[in-house]
PDB file of C-alpha atoms in Angstrom:
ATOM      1  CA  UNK V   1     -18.422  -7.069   0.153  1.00 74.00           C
ATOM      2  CA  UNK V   2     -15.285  -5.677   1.557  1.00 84.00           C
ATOM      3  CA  UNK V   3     -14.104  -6.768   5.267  1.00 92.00           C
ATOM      4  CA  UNK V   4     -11.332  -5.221   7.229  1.00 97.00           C
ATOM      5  CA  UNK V   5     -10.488  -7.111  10.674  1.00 97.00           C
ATOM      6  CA  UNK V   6      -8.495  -4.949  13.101  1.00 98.00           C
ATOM      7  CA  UNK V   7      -5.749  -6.615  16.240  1.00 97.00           C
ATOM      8  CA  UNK V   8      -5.739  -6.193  18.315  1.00 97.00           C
ATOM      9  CA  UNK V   9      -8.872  -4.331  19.794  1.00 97.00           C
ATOM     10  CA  UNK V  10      -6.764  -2.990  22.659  1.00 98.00           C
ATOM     11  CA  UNK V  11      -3.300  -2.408  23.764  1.00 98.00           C
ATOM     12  CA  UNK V  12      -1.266  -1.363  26.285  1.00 98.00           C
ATOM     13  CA  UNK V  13       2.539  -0.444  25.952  1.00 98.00           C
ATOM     14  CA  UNK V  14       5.351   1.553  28.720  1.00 98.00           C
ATOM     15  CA  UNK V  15       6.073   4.732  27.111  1.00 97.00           C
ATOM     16  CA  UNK V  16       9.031   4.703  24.873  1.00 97.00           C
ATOM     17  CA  UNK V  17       8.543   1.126  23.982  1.00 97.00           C
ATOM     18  CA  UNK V  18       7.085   0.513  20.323  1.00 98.00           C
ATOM     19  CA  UNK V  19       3.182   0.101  19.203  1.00 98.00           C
ATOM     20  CA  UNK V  20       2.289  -2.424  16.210  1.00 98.00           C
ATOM     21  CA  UNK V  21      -1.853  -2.982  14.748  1.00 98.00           C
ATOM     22  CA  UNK V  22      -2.467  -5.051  12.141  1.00 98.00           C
ATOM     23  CA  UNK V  23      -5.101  -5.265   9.693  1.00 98.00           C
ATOM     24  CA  UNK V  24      -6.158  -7.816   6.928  1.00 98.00           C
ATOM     25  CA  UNK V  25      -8.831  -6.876   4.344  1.00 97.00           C
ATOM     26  CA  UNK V  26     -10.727  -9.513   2.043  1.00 95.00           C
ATOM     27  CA  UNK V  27     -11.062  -7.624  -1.620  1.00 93.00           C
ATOM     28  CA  UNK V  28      -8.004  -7.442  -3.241  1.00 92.00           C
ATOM     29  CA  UNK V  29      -8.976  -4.845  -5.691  1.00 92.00           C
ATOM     30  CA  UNK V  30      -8.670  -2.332  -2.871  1.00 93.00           C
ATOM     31  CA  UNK V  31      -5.966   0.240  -3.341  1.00 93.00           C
ATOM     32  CA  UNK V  32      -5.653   2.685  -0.530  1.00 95.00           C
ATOM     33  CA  UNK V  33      -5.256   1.817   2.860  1.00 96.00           C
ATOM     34  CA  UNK V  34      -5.324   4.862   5.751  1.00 97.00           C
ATOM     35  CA  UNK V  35      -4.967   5.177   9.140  1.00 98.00           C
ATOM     36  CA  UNK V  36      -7.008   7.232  11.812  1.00 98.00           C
ATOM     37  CA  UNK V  37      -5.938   8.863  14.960  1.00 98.00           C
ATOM     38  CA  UNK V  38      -9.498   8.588  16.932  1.00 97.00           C
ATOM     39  CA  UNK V  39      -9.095  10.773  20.454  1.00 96.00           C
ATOM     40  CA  UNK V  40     -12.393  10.352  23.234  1.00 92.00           C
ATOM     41  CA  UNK V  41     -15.241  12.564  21.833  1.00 90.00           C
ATOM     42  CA  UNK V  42     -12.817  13.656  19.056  1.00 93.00           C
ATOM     43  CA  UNK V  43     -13.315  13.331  15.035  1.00 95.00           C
ATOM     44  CA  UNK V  44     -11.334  10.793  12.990  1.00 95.00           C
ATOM     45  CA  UNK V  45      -8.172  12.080  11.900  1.00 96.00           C
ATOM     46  CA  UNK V  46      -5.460  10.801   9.609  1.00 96.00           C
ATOM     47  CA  UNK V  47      -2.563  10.194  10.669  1.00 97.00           C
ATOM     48  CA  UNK V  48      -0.948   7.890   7.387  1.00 97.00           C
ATOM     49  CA  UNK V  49      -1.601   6.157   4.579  1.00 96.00           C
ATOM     50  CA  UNK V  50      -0.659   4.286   1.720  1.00 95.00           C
ATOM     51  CA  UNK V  51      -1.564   3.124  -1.828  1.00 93.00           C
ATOM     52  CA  UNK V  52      -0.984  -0.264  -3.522  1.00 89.00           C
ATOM     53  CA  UNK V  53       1.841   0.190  -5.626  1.00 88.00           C
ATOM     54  CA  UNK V  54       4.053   1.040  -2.194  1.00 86.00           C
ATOM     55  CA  UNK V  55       5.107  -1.322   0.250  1.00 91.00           C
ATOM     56  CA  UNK V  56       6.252   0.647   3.442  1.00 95.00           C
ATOM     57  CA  UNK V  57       5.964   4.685   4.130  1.00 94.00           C
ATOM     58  CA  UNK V  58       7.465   6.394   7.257  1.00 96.00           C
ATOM     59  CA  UNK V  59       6.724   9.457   9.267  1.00 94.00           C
ATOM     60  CA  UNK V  60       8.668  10.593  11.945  1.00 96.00           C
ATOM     61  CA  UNK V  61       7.947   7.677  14.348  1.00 97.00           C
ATOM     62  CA  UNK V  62       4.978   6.050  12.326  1.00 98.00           C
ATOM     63  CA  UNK V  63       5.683   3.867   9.910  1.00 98.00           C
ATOM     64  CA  UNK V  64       2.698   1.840   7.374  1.00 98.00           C
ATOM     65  CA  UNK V  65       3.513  -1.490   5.707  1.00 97.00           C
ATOM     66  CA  UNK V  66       1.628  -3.591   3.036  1.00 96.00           C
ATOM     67  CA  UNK V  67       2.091  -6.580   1.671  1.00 95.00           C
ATOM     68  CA  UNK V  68      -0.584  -7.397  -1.223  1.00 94.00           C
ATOM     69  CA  UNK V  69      -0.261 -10.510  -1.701  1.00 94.00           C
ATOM     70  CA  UNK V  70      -1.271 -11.589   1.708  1.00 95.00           C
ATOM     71  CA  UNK V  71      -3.485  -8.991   2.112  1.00 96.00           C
ATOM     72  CA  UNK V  72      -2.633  -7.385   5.027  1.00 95.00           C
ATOM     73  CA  UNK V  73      -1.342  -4.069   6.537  1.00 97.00           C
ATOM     74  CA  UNK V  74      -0.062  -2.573   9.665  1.00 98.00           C
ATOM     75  CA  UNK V  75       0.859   0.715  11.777  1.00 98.00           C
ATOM     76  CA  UNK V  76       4.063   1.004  13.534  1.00 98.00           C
ATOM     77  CA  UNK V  77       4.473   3.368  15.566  1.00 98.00           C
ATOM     78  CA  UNK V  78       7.872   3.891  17.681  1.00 97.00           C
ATOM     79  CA  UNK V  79       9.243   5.849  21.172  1.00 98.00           C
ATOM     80  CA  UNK V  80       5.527   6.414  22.105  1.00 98.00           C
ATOM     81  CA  UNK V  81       4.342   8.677  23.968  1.00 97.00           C
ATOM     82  CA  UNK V  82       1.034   9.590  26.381  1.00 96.00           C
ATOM     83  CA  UNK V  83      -0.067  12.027  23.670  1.00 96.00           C
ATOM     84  CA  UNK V  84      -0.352   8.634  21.127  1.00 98.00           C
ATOM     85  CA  UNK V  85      -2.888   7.417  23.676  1.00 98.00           C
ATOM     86  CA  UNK V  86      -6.336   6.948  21.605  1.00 98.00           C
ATOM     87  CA  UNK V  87      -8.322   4.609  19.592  1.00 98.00           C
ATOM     88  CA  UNK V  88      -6.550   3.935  15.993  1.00 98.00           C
ATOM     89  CA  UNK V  89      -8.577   2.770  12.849  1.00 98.00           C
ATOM     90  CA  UNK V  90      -7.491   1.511   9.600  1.00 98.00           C
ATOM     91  CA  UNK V  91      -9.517   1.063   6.765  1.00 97.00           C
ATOM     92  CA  UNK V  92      -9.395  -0.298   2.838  1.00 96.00           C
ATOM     93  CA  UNK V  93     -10.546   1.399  -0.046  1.00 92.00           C
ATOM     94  CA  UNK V  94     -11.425   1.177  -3.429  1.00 85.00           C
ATOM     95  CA  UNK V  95     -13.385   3.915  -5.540  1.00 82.00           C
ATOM     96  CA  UNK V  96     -13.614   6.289  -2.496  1.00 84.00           C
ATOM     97  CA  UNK V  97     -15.581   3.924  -0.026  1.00 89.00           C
ATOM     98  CA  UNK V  98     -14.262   3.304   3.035  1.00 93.00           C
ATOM     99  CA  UNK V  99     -14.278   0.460   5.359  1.00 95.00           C
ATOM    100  CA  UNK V 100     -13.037   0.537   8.773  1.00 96.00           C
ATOM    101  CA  UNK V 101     -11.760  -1.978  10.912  1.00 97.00           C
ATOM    102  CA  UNK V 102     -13.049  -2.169  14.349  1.00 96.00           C
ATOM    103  CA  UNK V 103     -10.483  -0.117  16.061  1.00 97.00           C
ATOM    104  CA  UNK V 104      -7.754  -0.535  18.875  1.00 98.00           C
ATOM    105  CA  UNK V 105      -7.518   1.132  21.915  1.00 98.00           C
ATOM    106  CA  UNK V 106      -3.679   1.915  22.935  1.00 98.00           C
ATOM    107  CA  UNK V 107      -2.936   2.999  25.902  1.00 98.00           C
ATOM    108  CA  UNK V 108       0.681   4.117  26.580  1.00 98.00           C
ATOM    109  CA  UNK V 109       1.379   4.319  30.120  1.00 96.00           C
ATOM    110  CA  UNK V 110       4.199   7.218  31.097  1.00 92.00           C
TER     111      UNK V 110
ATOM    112  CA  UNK B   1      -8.993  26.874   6.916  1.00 60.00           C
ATOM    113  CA  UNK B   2     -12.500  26.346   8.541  1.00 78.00           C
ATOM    114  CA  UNK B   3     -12.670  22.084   9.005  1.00 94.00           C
ATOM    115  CA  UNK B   4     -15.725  20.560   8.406  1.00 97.00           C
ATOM    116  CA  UNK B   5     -18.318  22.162  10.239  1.00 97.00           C
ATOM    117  CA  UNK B   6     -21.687  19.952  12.104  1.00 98.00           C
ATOM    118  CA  UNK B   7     -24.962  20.587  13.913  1.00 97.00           C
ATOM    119  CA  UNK B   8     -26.148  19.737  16.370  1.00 97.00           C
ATOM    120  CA  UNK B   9     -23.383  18.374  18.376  1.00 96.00           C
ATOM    121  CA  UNK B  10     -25.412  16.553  20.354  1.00 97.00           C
ATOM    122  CA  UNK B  11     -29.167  15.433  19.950  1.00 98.00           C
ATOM    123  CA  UNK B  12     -31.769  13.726  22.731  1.00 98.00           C
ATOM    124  CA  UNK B  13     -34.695  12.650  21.118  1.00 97.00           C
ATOM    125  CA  UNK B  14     -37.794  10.359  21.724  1.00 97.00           C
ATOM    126  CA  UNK B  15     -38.283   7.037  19.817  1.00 96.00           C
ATOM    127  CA  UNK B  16     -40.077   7.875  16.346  1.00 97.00           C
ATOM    128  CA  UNK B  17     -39.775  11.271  16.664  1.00 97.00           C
ATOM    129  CA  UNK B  18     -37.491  12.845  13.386  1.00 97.00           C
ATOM    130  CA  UNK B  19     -34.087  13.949  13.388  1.00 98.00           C
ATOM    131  CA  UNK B  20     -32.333  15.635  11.148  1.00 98.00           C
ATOM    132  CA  UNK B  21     -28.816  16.704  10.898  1.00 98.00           C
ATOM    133  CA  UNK B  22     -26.927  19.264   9.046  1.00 98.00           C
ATOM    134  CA  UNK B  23     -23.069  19.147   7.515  1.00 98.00           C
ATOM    135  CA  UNK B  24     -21.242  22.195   5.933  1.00 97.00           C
ATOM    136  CA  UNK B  25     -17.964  20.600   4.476  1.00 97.00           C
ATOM    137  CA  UNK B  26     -15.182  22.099   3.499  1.00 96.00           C
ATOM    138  CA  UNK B  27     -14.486  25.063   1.200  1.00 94.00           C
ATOM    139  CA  UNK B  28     -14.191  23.164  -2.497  1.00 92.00           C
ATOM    140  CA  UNK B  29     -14.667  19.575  -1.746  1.00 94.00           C
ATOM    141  CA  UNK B  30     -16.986  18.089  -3.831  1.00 92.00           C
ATOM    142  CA  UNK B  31     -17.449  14.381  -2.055  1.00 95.00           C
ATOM    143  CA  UNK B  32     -19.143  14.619   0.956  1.00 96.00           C
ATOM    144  CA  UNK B  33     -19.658  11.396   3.022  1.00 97.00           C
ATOM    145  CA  UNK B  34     -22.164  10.509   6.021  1.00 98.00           C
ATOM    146  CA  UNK B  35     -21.172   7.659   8.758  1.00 97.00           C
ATOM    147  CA  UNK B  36     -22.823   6.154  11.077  1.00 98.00           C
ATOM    148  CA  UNK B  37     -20.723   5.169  14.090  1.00 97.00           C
ATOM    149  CA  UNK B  38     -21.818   2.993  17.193  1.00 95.00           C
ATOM    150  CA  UNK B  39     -19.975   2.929  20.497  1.00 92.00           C
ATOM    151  CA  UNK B  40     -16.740   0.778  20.200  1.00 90.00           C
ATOM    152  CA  UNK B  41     -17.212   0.372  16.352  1.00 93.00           C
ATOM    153  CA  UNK B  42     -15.197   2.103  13.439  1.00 95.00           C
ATOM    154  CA  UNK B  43     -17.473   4.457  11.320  1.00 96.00           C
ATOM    155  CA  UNK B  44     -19.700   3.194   8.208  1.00 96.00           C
ATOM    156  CA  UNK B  45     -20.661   4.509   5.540  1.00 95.00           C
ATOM    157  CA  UNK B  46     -24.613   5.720   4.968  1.00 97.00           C
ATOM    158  CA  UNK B  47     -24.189   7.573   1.870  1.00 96.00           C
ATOM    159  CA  UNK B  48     -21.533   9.422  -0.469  1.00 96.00           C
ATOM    160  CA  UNK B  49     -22.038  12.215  -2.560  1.00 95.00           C
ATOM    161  CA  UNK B  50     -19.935  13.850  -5.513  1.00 93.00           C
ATOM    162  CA  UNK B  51     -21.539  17.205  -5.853  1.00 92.00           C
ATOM    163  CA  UNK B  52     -25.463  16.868  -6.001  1.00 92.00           C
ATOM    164  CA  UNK B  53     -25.266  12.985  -6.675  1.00 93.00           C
ATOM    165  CA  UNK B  54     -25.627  10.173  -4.325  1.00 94.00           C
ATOM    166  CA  UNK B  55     -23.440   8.095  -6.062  1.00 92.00           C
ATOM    167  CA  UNK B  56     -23.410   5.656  -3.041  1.00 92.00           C
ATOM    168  CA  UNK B  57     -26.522   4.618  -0.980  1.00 92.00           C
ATOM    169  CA  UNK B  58     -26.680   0.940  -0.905  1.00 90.00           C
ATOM    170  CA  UNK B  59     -26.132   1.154   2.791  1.00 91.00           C
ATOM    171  CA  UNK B  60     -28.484   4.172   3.737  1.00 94.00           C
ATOM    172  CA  UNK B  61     -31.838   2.387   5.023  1.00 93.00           C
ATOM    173  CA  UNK B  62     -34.301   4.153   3.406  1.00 92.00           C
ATOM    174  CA  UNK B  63     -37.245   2.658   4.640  1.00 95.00           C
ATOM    175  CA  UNK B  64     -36.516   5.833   7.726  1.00 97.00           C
ATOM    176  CA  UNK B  65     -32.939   7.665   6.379  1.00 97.00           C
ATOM    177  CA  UNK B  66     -33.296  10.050   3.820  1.00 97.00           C
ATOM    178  CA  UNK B  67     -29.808  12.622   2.774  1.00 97.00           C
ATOM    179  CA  UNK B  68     -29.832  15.392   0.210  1.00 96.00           C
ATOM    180  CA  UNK B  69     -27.511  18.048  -0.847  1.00 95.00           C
ATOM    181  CA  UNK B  70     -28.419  20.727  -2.423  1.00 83.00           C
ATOM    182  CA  UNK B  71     -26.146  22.651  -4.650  1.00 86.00           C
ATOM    183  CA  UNK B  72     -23.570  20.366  -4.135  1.00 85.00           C
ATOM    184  CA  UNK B  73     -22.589  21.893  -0.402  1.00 93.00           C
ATOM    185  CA  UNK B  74     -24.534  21.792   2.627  1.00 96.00           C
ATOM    186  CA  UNK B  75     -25.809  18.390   3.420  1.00 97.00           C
ATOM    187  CA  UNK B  76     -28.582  17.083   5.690  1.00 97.00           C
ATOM    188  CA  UNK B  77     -29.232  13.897   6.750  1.00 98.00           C
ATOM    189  CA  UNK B  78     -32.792  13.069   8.493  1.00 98.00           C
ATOM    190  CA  UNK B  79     -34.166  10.307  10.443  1.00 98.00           C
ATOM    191  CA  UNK B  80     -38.028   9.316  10.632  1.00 97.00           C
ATOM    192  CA  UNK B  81     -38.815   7.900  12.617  1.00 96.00           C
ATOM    193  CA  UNK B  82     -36.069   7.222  15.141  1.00 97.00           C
ATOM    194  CA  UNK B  83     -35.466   3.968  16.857  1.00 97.00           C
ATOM    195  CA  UNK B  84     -33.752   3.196  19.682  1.00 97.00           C
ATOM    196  CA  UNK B  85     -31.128   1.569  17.687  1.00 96.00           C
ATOM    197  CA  UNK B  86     -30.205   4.748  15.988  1.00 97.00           C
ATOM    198  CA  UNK B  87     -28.512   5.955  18.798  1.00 98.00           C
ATOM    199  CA  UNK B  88     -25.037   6.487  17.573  1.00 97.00           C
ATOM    200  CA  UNK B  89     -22.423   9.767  16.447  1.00 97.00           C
ATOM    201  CA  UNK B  90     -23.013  10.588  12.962  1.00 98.00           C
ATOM    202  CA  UNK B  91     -20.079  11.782  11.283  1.00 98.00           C
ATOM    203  CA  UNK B  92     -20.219  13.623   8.145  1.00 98.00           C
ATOM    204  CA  UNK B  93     -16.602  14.193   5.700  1.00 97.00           C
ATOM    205  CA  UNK B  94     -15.038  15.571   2.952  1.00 96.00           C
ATOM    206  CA  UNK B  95     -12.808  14.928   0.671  1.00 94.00           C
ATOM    207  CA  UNK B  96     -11.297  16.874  -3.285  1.00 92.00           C
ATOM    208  CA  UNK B  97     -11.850  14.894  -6.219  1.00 81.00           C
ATOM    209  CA  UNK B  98     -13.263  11.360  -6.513  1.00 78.00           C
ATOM    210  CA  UNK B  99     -11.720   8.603  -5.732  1.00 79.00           C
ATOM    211  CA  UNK B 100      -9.577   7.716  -3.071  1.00 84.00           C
ATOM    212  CA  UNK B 101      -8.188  10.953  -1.231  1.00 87.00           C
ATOM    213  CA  UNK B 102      -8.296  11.973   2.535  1.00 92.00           C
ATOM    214  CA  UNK B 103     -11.235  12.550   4.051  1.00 94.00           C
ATOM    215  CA  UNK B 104     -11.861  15.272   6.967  1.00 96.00           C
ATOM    216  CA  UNK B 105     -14.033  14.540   8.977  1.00 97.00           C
ATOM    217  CA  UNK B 106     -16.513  16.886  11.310  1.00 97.00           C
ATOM    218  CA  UNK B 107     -17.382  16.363  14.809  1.00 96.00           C
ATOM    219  CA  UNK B 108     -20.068  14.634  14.562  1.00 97.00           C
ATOM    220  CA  UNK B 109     -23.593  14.808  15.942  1.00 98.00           C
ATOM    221  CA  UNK B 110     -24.252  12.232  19.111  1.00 97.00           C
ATOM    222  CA  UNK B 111     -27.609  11.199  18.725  1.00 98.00           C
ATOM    223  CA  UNK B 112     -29.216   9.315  22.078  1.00 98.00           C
ATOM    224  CA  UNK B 113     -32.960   7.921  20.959  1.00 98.00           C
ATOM    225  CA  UNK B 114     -35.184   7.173  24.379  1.00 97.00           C
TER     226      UNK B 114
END
């Protein structure tokens, strides 16, 4: 079945400086690829994703990339901030289902 | 918009005792999910519904987990009996349509089996 590994499982980055996760997946049928924003005792919630016919997608200060062939995407995510301070998930997707990586813990210290 | 509403937010229960656990998703969606997440871990998938029908429960173990939907809302998800390994947050989410779209998720219910 489908595997997503997630790097790294935690980070830590000075404010303003620049955040990257990456994340490979092993079924290359899988077309949609989000990212979720994961606060302490908080629900899931997305902050970007992308599909397979696109290779990069920006907002504001996070940015997705995707390169199919080597199956493998990752969240950028620039000038952070305290407030970006949580645990961040991908996942891979085909048909609806889900799978997660294992997370990473980022910690930006002000 | 009202999110995607869960309860109980938190459960303590005795091992084999049942469980059960209750999801009200959003206004309209018809795909309604339920995860299982353990500390430290991303969330997995138990089962997927589009309107009344599991269309996904390969990972549901239903030797002890059963989920229905009725009417294609509400959604409950029961345990029985519980084992100590079920201590975890399940998450139940939505989503429009079929397929690949974004799913909201609720809460969550923190489950702690002693």
């Amino acid at each position: 079945g489908e595997n997503v590994e997630q790097h790294p499982s935690t980070l830590s980055v000075q404010e303003g400086d620049s955040a990257v996760i990456k994340c490979t997946y092993s079924d290359s049928a899988s077309n949609y690829f989000p990212w979720y924003k994961q606060e302490l005792g908080k629900r899931p919630q997305l902050i970007i994703d992308i599909r397979s016919n696109v290779g990069e997608k920006k907002d504001q200060r996070i940015a997705v990339t995707l390169n199919k062939t080597a199956k493998h995407f990752s969240l950028h995510i620039t000038e952070t901030q305290p407030e970006d301070s949580a645990v961040y998930f991908c996942a891979a997707s085909k048909t609806g289902k889900l799978i997660f990586g294992q997370g990473t813990e980022l910690s930006v210290k002000p | 918009e009202a999110g995607v509403v869960q309860s109980p937010r938190y459960k303590i229960i005795e091992k084999k005792q049942p469980v059960a656990f209750w999801c009200n998703p959003i206004s309209g969606h018809n795909t309604l999910y339920w995860y299982r997440q353990n500390l430290g871990q991303g969330p997995e998938l138990l089962i997927r519904y589009e309107n009344e029908e599991a269309v996904d429960d390969s990972q549901l173990p239903k030797d002890r987990f059963s989920a229905e939907r009725l009417k294609g809302v509400d959604s409950t998800l029961k345990i029985q009996p519980a084992e100590l390994g079920d201590s975890a947050v399940y998450l139940c989410a939505s989503s429009s349509g079929t397929g690949d779209n974004e799913q909201f998720f609720g809460p969550g219910t923190r489950l702690t089996v002693l």
